[in-house]
Amino acid sequence: MSNSPANFSGYDTPVSDLESIVPVHPTAARRPDYITVQSENTVYTHDHISAKYSYRGADVIVSDGQFTVTPTVKPFEFQTERKVGKTGLMMVGMGGNNGTTLCATILANKHNISWHTKDGIQQPNYIGSVLRASTVRIGTEPGSGKEVHVPISDVLPMVHPNDLVLGGWDISGAPMDKAMERACVLDYDLQRQVAPHMALLGRPLPSIYYPDFIAANQEARADNVIPGADKQVHLDHIRSDIRRFKADNNLDRVVVFWTANTERYSDIVPGVNDTADNLLAAIRSSHSEVSPSTLFAVAAILEGEPFVNGAPQNTFVPGVIELAERHKSFIGGDDLKSGQTKLKSVLAEFLVNAGIKPLSIASYNHLGNNDGHNLSAEPQFKSKEISKSSVVDDMVHANRLLYKPPAPGATGKAAKGEHPDHIVVIKYVPAVGDSKRAIDEYYSEIFCGGRQTINIFNECEDSLLATPLILDLTILTELLTRIKYRDLSTRQADFVPLYPVLSLLSYMCKAPLVKPGTDVVNSLGRQRNALEAFLKACIGLEAKGDLLLETRIW
């Protein structure tokens, strides 16, 4: 039998009949706006949802070991534009495993393409997407007290994945149907049926290729690159691509998303990439420390379109953040938190919150897809190691009963204070393909000098965990561009956009980008709670939490 989908002989059940057999999966279903908050704090107009919200916190003064706490309340008003504009997703690395898997999945859902597997008929879905496949509690039913949960995607108007207009760049010029076949991620019968739709996407646009930033083993794929070495010309070319894609498809918004190869870290050089002006000058002079991903980020910022980095390198050098602030253009990342790191951000928090002291966390990974091939080079692995290694820092810093604080004036690693030994190893094993193996050992101190060891073995399709996160990050980013706020405590008259660094994307990111000078939160529970609380605030609901006071009193 040929490996080409076009030559596949088919099954007894015609493809056209499967659509009538298998209904649309709930995660892909379309639902009308049906949540209405009846409150003096929430106002619905044809164009907007406006909601007043009291942000409650506490100021703490620490003096001589004593804590003086003063509760605070700060009033805000949020305004969300109700109309969801036509949105395009331009992926850098469109022809890679994640890019082809995402495009094929959206097309399968859009055309309701079901396919045969050894276990029977499989329907397309968006399982694995936080926004499309999980719910949030919005309250209780009067009388019965039963909790009411709704899909997160229904709390506010959001883009439906099927409506995304797909495009992007890749250093490989393989047509999208052939690129999907090369990735070896999706079931063969799905590839066979979706291939004609993938073929209509054509070839990715030529991308930027600087051999110094990715592994040498990627050179064979680089047959679709923007010529020359002039980085200003490359920047102008990418900006033109974004403008043309937006105009040709009559789009209101374009989200630019880096899902290409992991790059080495860029050196932060004073006078080169430390400020916005220096960075723009460095691009004009084609400085060696300006990476492809940074060029794409700058292009998106200058075009007023959001940019999300789904890889671990330091795309967002200080000059990029300053440029985003200057243009009030949204950026977010870094690195997709899909499997091992997501579990680690849960388990490490569980252990520390249980009063158990992790002494070491050792993580071993092996995978055989092109991501693993690229990461087999030391500079690219270093970027991933840095991204994965900081995930337990905030849990450790939150509990100085278990971990000694840093000594005054400590620098380097000592500035963290006492910390678990944290080791990350990634090996390229071609035979396993996209099926990633992740092995973790958590070695902890327990009561009276005892020891506890937890071992976890996790096997997963790497791209099938990562791809839904691209959807979530894209959909959430688009939503955040439609939300404005005003600070009522200062009698602020006009609504203004959110701060350009979208830290609300943290739940999906290994190394969350946050506002400079603020703490990074890696705890998955806290990240999820923050996202839920913000979405509820935008419709005037308090983040009730789990107090469930009505169940504790008469």
PDB file of N, CA and C in Angstrom, residues 276-335:
ATOM      1  N   ALA A 276      14.640  49.549  23.294  1.00  0.00           N
ATOM      2  CA  ALA A 276      13.916  49.488  22.020  1.00  0.00           C
ATOM      3  C   ALA A 276      14.716  50.153  20.903  1.00  0.00           C
ATOM      4  N   ASP A 277      15.243  51.347  21.169  1.00  0.00           N
ATOM      5  CA  ASP A 277      15.989  52.052  20.130  1.00  0.00           C
ATOM      6  C   ASP A 277      17.263  51.310  19.747  1.00  0.00           C
ATOM      7  N   ASN A 278      17.950  50.761  20.745  1.00  0.00           N
ATOM      8  CA  ASN A 278      19.170  50.006  20.451  1.00  0.00           C
ATOM      9  C   ASN A 278      18.851  48.759  19.621  1.00  0.00           C
ATOM     10  N   LEU A 279      17.740  48.112  19.946  1.00  0.00           N
ATOM     11  CA  LEU A 279      17.365  46.916  19.202  1.00  0.00           C
ATOM     12  C   LEU A 279      17.047  47.254  17.747  1.00  0.00           C
ATOM     13  N   LEU A 280      16.294  48.317  17.524  1.00  0.00           N
ATOM     14  CA  LEU A 280      15.977  48.710  16.148  1.00  0.00           C
ATOM     15  C   LEU A 280      17.246  49.070  15.372  1.00  0.00           C
ATOM     16  N   ALA A 281      18.189  49.713  16.061  1.00  0.00           N
ATOM     17  CA  ALA A 281      19.461  50.031  15.410  1.00  0.00           C
ATOM     18  C   ALA A 281      20.250  48.762  15.115  1.00  0.00           C
ATOM     19  N   ALA A 282      20.195  47.792  16.038  1.00  0.00           N
ATOM     20  CA  ALA A 282      20.906  46.525  15.829  1.00  0.00           C
ATOM     21  C   ALA A 282      20.324  45.764  14.645  1.00  0.00           C
ATOM     22  N   ILE A 283      19.015  45.878  14.452  1.00  0.00           N
ATOM     23  CA  ILE A 283      18.395  45.244  13.279  1.00  0.00           C
ATOM     24  C   ILE A 283      18.889  45.924  12.003  1.00  0.00           C
ATOM     25  N   ARG A 284      18.955  47.250  12.022  1.00  0.00           N
ATOM     26  CA  ARG A 284      19.423  47.971  10.835  1.00  0.00           C
ATOM     27  C   ARG A 284      20.868  47.612  10.479  1.00  0.00           C
ATOM     28  N   SER A 285      21.671  47.312  11.514  1.00  0.00           N
ATOM     29  CA  SER A 285      23.075  46.954  11.266  1.00  0.00           C
ATOM     30  C   SER A 285      23.281  45.450  11.145  1.00  0.00           C
ATOM     31  N   SER A 286      22.187  44.673  11.192  1.00  0.00           N
ATOM     32  CA  SER A 286      22.244  43.205  11.073  1.00  0.00           C
ATOM     33  C   SER A 286      23.168  42.589  12.120  1.00  0.00           C
ATOM     34  N   HIS A 287      23.022  43.024  13.365  1.00  0.00           N
ATOM     35  CA  HIS A 287      23.862  42.510  14.451  1.00  0.00           C
ATOM     36  C   HIS A 287      23.640  41.019  14.641  1.00  0.00           C
ATOM     37  N   SER A 288      24.698  40.312  14.978  1.00  0.00           N
ATOM     38  CA  SER A 288      24.657  38.842  15.069  1.00  0.00           C
ATOM     39  C   SER A 288      23.774  38.334  16.198  1.00  0.00           C
ATOM     40  N   GLU A 289      23.480  39.148  17.210  1.00  0.00           N
ATOM     41  CA  GLU A 289      22.686  38.667  18.344  1.00  0.00           C
ATOM     42  C   GLU A 289      21.198  38.956  18.203  1.00  0.00           C
ATOM     43  N   VAL A 290      20.765  39.385  17.029  1.00  0.00           N
ATOM     44  CA  VAL A 290      19.325  39.537  16.764  1.00  0.00           C
ATOM     45  C   VAL A 290      18.837  38.232  16.147  1.00  0.00           C
ATOM     46  N   SER A 291      17.986  37.513  16.870  1.00  0.00           N
ATOM     47  CA  SER A 291      17.538  36.186  16.450  1.00  0.00           C
ATOM     48  C   SER A 291      16.344  36.275  15.511  1.00  0.00           C
ATOM     49  N   PRO A 292      16.063  35.194  14.764  1.00  0.00           N
ATOM     50  CA  PRO A 292      14.853  35.178  13.940  1.00  0.00           C
ATOM     51  C   PRO A 292      13.584  35.423  14.746  1.00  0.00           C
ATOM     52  N   SER A 293      13.471  34.778  15.912  1.00  0.00           N
ATOM     53  CA  SER A 293      12.228  34.939  16.683  1.00  0.00           C
ATOM     54  C   SER A 293      12.053  36.377  17.156  1.00  0.00           C
ATOM     55  N   THR A 294      13.151  37.033  17.510  1.00  0.00           N
ATOM     56  CA  THR A 294      13.055  38.439  17.907  1.00  0.00           C
ATOM     57  C   THR A 294      12.624  39.302  16.726  1.00  0.00           C
ATOM     58  N   LEU A 295      13.109  38.998  15.518  1.00  0.00           N
ATOM     59  CA  LEU A 295      12.672  39.739  14.336  1.00  0.00           C
ATOM     60  C   LEU A 295      11.176  39.582  14.106  1.00  0.00           C
ATOM     61  N   PHE A 296      10.661  38.359  14.248  1.00  0.00           N
ATOM     62  CA  PHE A 296       9.225  38.145  14.079  1.00  0.00           C
ATOM     63  C   PHE A 296       8.436  38.903  15.144  1.00  0.00           C
ATOM     64  N   ALA A 297       8.942  38.906  16.388  1.00  0.00           N
ATOM     65  CA  ALA A 297       8.256  39.632  17.460  1.00  0.00           C
ATOM     66  C   ALA A 297       8.216  41.124  17.157  1.00  0.00           C
ATOM     67  N   VAL A 298       9.338  41.679  16.718  1.00  0.00           N
ATOM     68  CA  VAL A 298       9.393  43.104  16.391  1.00  0.00           C
ATOM     69  C   VAL A 298       8.458  43.419  15.229  1.00  0.00           C
ATOM     70  N   ALA A 299       8.429  42.546  14.219  1.00  0.00           N
ATOM     71  CA  ALA A 299       7.535  42.768  13.085  1.00  0.00           C
ATOM     72  C   ALA A 299       6.082  42.833  13.530  1.00  0.00           C
ATOM     73  N   ALA A 300       5.669  41.890  14.381  1.00  0.00           N
ATOM     74  CA  ALA A 300       4.285  41.878  14.863  1.00  0.00           C
ATOM     75  C   ALA A 300       3.979  43.132  15.678  1.00  0.00           C
ATOM     76  N   ILE A 301       4.914  43.514  16.557  1.00  0.00           N
ATOM     77  CA  ILE A 301       4.706  44.704  17.390  1.00  0.00           C
ATOM     78  C   ILE A 301       4.526  45.943  16.519  1.00  0.00           C
ATOM     79  N   LEU A 302       5.388  46.107  15.526  1.00  0.00           N
ATOM     80  CA  LEU A 302       5.315  47.289  14.677  1.00  0.00           C
ATOM     81  C   LEU A 302       4.062  47.292  13.811  1.00  0.00           C
ATOM     82  N   GLU A 303       3.503  46.114  13.546  1.00  0.00           N
ATOM     83  CA  GLU A 303       2.246  46.021  12.800  1.00  0.00           C
ATOM     84  C   GLU A 303       1.024  46.092  13.712  1.00  0.00           C
ATOM     85  N   GLY A 304       1.255  46.201  15.028  1.00  0.00           N
ATOM     86  CA  GLY A 304       0.145  46.297  15.969  1.00  0.00           C
ATOM     87  C   GLY A 304      -0.595  45.005  16.189  1.00  0.00           C
ATOM     88  N   GLU A 305       0.072  43.878  15.925  1.00  0.00           N
ATOM     89  CA  GLU A 305      -0.550  42.568  16.098  1.00  0.00           C
ATOM     90  C   GLU A 305       0.148  41.804  17.226  1.00  0.00           C
ATOM     91  N   PRO A 306      -0.574  41.010  18.013  1.00  0.00           N
ATOM     92  CA  PRO A 306       0.034  40.294  19.128  1.00  0.00           C
ATOM     93  C   PRO A 306       0.979  39.187  18.663  1.00  0.00           C
ATOM     94  N   PHE A 307       2.005  38.938  19.470  1.00  0.00           N
ATOM     95  CA  PHE A 307       2.982  37.897  19.186  1.00  0.00           C
ATOM     96  C   PHE A 307       3.109  37.004  20.406  1.00  0.00           C
ATOM     97  N   VAL A 308       3.042  35.681  20.192  1.00  0.00           N
ATOM     98  CA  VAL A 308       3.191  34.702  21.272  1.00  0.00           C
ATOM     99  C   VAL A 308       4.358  33.790  20.933  1.00  0.00           C
ATOM    100  N   ASN A 309       5.241  33.601  21.904  1.00  0.00           N
ATOM    101  CA  ASN A 309       6.397  32.728  21.724  1.00  0.00           C
ATOM    102  C   ASN A 309       6.130  31.383  22.375  1.00  0.00           C
ATOM    103  N   GLY A 310       6.058  30.332  21.549  1.00  0.00           N
ATOM    104  CA  GLY A 310       5.793  28.993  22.063  1.00  0.00           C
ATOM    105  C   GLY A 310       7.032  28.155  22.264  1.00  0.00           C
ATOM    106  N   ALA A 311       8.219  28.765  22.213  1.00  0.00           N
ATOM    107  CA  ALA A 311       9.477  28.043  22.401  1.00  0.00           C
ATOM    108  C   ALA A 311      10.239  28.677  23.568  1.00  0.00           C
ATOM    109  N   PRO A 312      11.321  28.012  24.036  1.00  0.00           N
ATOM    110  CA  PRO A 312      11.947  28.450  25.289  1.00  0.00           C
ATOM    111  C   PRO A 312      13.007  29.534  25.179  1.00  0.00           C
ATOM    112  N   GLN A 313      13.443  29.907  23.972  1.00  0.00           N
ATOM    113  CA  GLN A 313      14.537  30.874  23.890  1.00  0.00           C
ATOM    114  C   GLN A 313      14.098  32.259  24.370  1.00  0.00           C
ATOM    115  N   ASN A 314      15.086  33.134  24.615  1.00  0.00           N
ATOM    116  CA  ASN A 314      14.767  34.479  25.133  1.00  0.00           C
ATOM    117  C   ASN A 314      14.463  35.449  23.998  1.00  0.00           C
ATOM    118  N   THR A 315      13.403  35.153  23.282  1.00  0.00           N
ATOM    119  CA  THR A 315      12.917  36.043  22.215  1.00  0.00           C
ATOM    120  C   THR A 315      12.706  37.459  22.738  1.00  0.00           C
ATOM    121  N   PHE A 316      12.127  37.549  23.934  1.00  0.00           N
ATOM    122  CA  PHE A 316      11.728  38.846  24.478  1.00  0.00           C
ATOM    123  C   PHE A 316      12.873  39.469  25.263  1.00  0.00           C
ATOM    124  N   VAL A 317      13.916  39.858  24.527  1.00  0.00           N
ATOM    125  CA  VAL A 317      15.005  40.610  25.140  1.00  0.00           C
ATOM    126  C   VAL A 317      14.439  41.937  25.633  1.00  0.00           C
ATOM    127  N   PRO A 318      15.154  42.638  26.538  1.00  0.00           N
ATOM    128  CA  PRO A 318      14.576  43.864  27.105  1.00  0.00           C
ATOM    129  C   PRO A 318      14.104  44.875  26.057  1.00  0.00           C
ATOM    130  N   GLY A 319      14.812  44.963  24.925  1.00  0.00           N
ATOM    131  CA  GLY A 319      14.386  45.909  23.889  1.00  0.00           C
ATOM    132  C   GLY A 319      13.040  45.577  23.296  1.00  0.00           C
ATOM    133  N   VAL A 320      12.694  44.287  23.211  1.00  0.00           N
ATOM    134  CA  VAL A 320      11.392  43.890  22.677  1.00  0.00           C
ATOM    135  C   VAL A 320      10.282  44.305  23.633  1.00  0.00           C
ATOM    136  N   ILE A 321      10.495  44.093  24.925  1.00  0.00           N
ATOM    137  CA  ILE A 321       9.466  44.456  25.909  1.00  0.00           C
ATOM    138  C   ILE A 321       9.240  45.964  25.896  1.00  0.00           C
ATOM    139  N   GLU A 322      10.324  46.728  25.832  1.00  0.00           N
ATOM    140  CA  GLU A 322      10.172  48.189  25.785  1.00  0.00           C
ATOM    141  C   GLU A 322       9.454  48.625  24.510  1.00  0.00           C
ATOM    142  N   LEU A 323       9.765  47.966  23.393  1.00  0.00           N
ATOM    143  CA  LEU A 323       9.099  48.306  22.133  1.00  0.00           C
ATOM    144  C   LEU A 323       7.610  47.989  22.210  1.00  0.00           C
ATOM    145  N   ALA A 324       7.252  46.855  22.832  1.00  0.00           N
ATOM    146  CA  ALA A 324       5.835  46.507  22.997  1.00  0.00           C
ATOM    147  C   ALA A 324       5.123  47.531  23.870  1.00  0.00           C
ATOM    148  N   GLU A 325       5.793  47.993  24.924  1.00  0.00           N
ATOM    149  CA  GLU A 325       5.198  49.034  25.771  1.00  0.00           C
ATOM    150  C   GLU A 325       4.984  50.321  24.964  1.00  0.00           C
ATOM    151  N   ARG A 326       5.968  50.661  24.161  1.00  0.00           N
ATOM    152  CA  ARG A 326       5.889  51.905  23.389  1.00  0.00           C
ATOM    153  C   ARG A 326       4.715  51.877  22.413  1.00  0.00           C
ATOM    154  N   HIS A 327       4.510  50.740  21.766  1.00  0.00           N
ATOM    155  CA  HIS A 327       3.465  50.637  20.747  1.00  0.00           C
ATOM    156  C   HIS A 327       2.157  50.061  21.301  1.00  0.00           C
ATOM    157  N   LYS A 328       2.143  49.752  22.615  1.00  0.00           N
ATOM    158  CA  LYS A 328       0.959  49.154  23.243  1.00  0.00           C
ATOM    159  C   LYS A 328       0.481  47.931  22.456  1.00  0.00           C
ATOM    160  N   SER A 329       1.455  47.101  22.100  1.00  0.00           N
ATOM    161  CA  SER A 329       1.191  45.883  21.326  1.00  0.00           C
ATOM    162  C   SER A 329       1.452  44.679  22.214  1.00  0.00           C
ATOM    163  N   PHE A 330       0.630  43.653  22.094  1.00  0.00           N
ATOM    164  CA  PHE A 330       0.642  42.562  23.066  1.00  0.00           C
ATOM    165  C   PHE A 330       1.664  41.484  22.717  1.00  0.00           C
ATOM    166  N   ILE A 331       2.339  40.987  23.754  1.00  0.00           N
ATOM    167  CA  ILE A 331       3.276  39.883  23.628  1.00  0.00           C
ATOM    168  C   ILE A 331       3.042  38.903  24.769  1.00  0.00           C
ATOM    169  N   GLY A 332       3.419  37.628  24.552  1.00  0.00           N
ATOM    170  CA  GLY A 332       3.251  36.626  25.604  1.00  0.00           C
ATOM    171  C   GLY A 332       4.078  35.388  25.316  1.00  0.00           C
ATOM    172  N   GLY A 333       4.279  34.550  26.306  1.00  0.00           N
ATOM    173  CA  GLY A 333       5.054  33.317  26.219  1.00  0.00           C
ATOM    174  C   GLY A 333       5.617  33.023  27.605  1.00  0.00           C
ATOM    175  N   ASP A 334       6.652  32.218  27.742  1.00  0.00           N
ATOM    176  CA  ASP A 334       7.416  31.505  26.726  1.00  0.00           C
ATOM    177  C   ASP A 334       7.243  30.001  26.922  1.00  0.00           C
ATOM    178  N   ASP A 335       7.350  29.240  25.829  1.00  0.00           N
ATOM    179  CA  ASP A 335       7.451  27.790  25.825  1.00  0.00           C
ATOM    180  C   ASP A 335       6.138  27.133  26.267  1.00  0.00           C
TER     181      ASP A 335
END
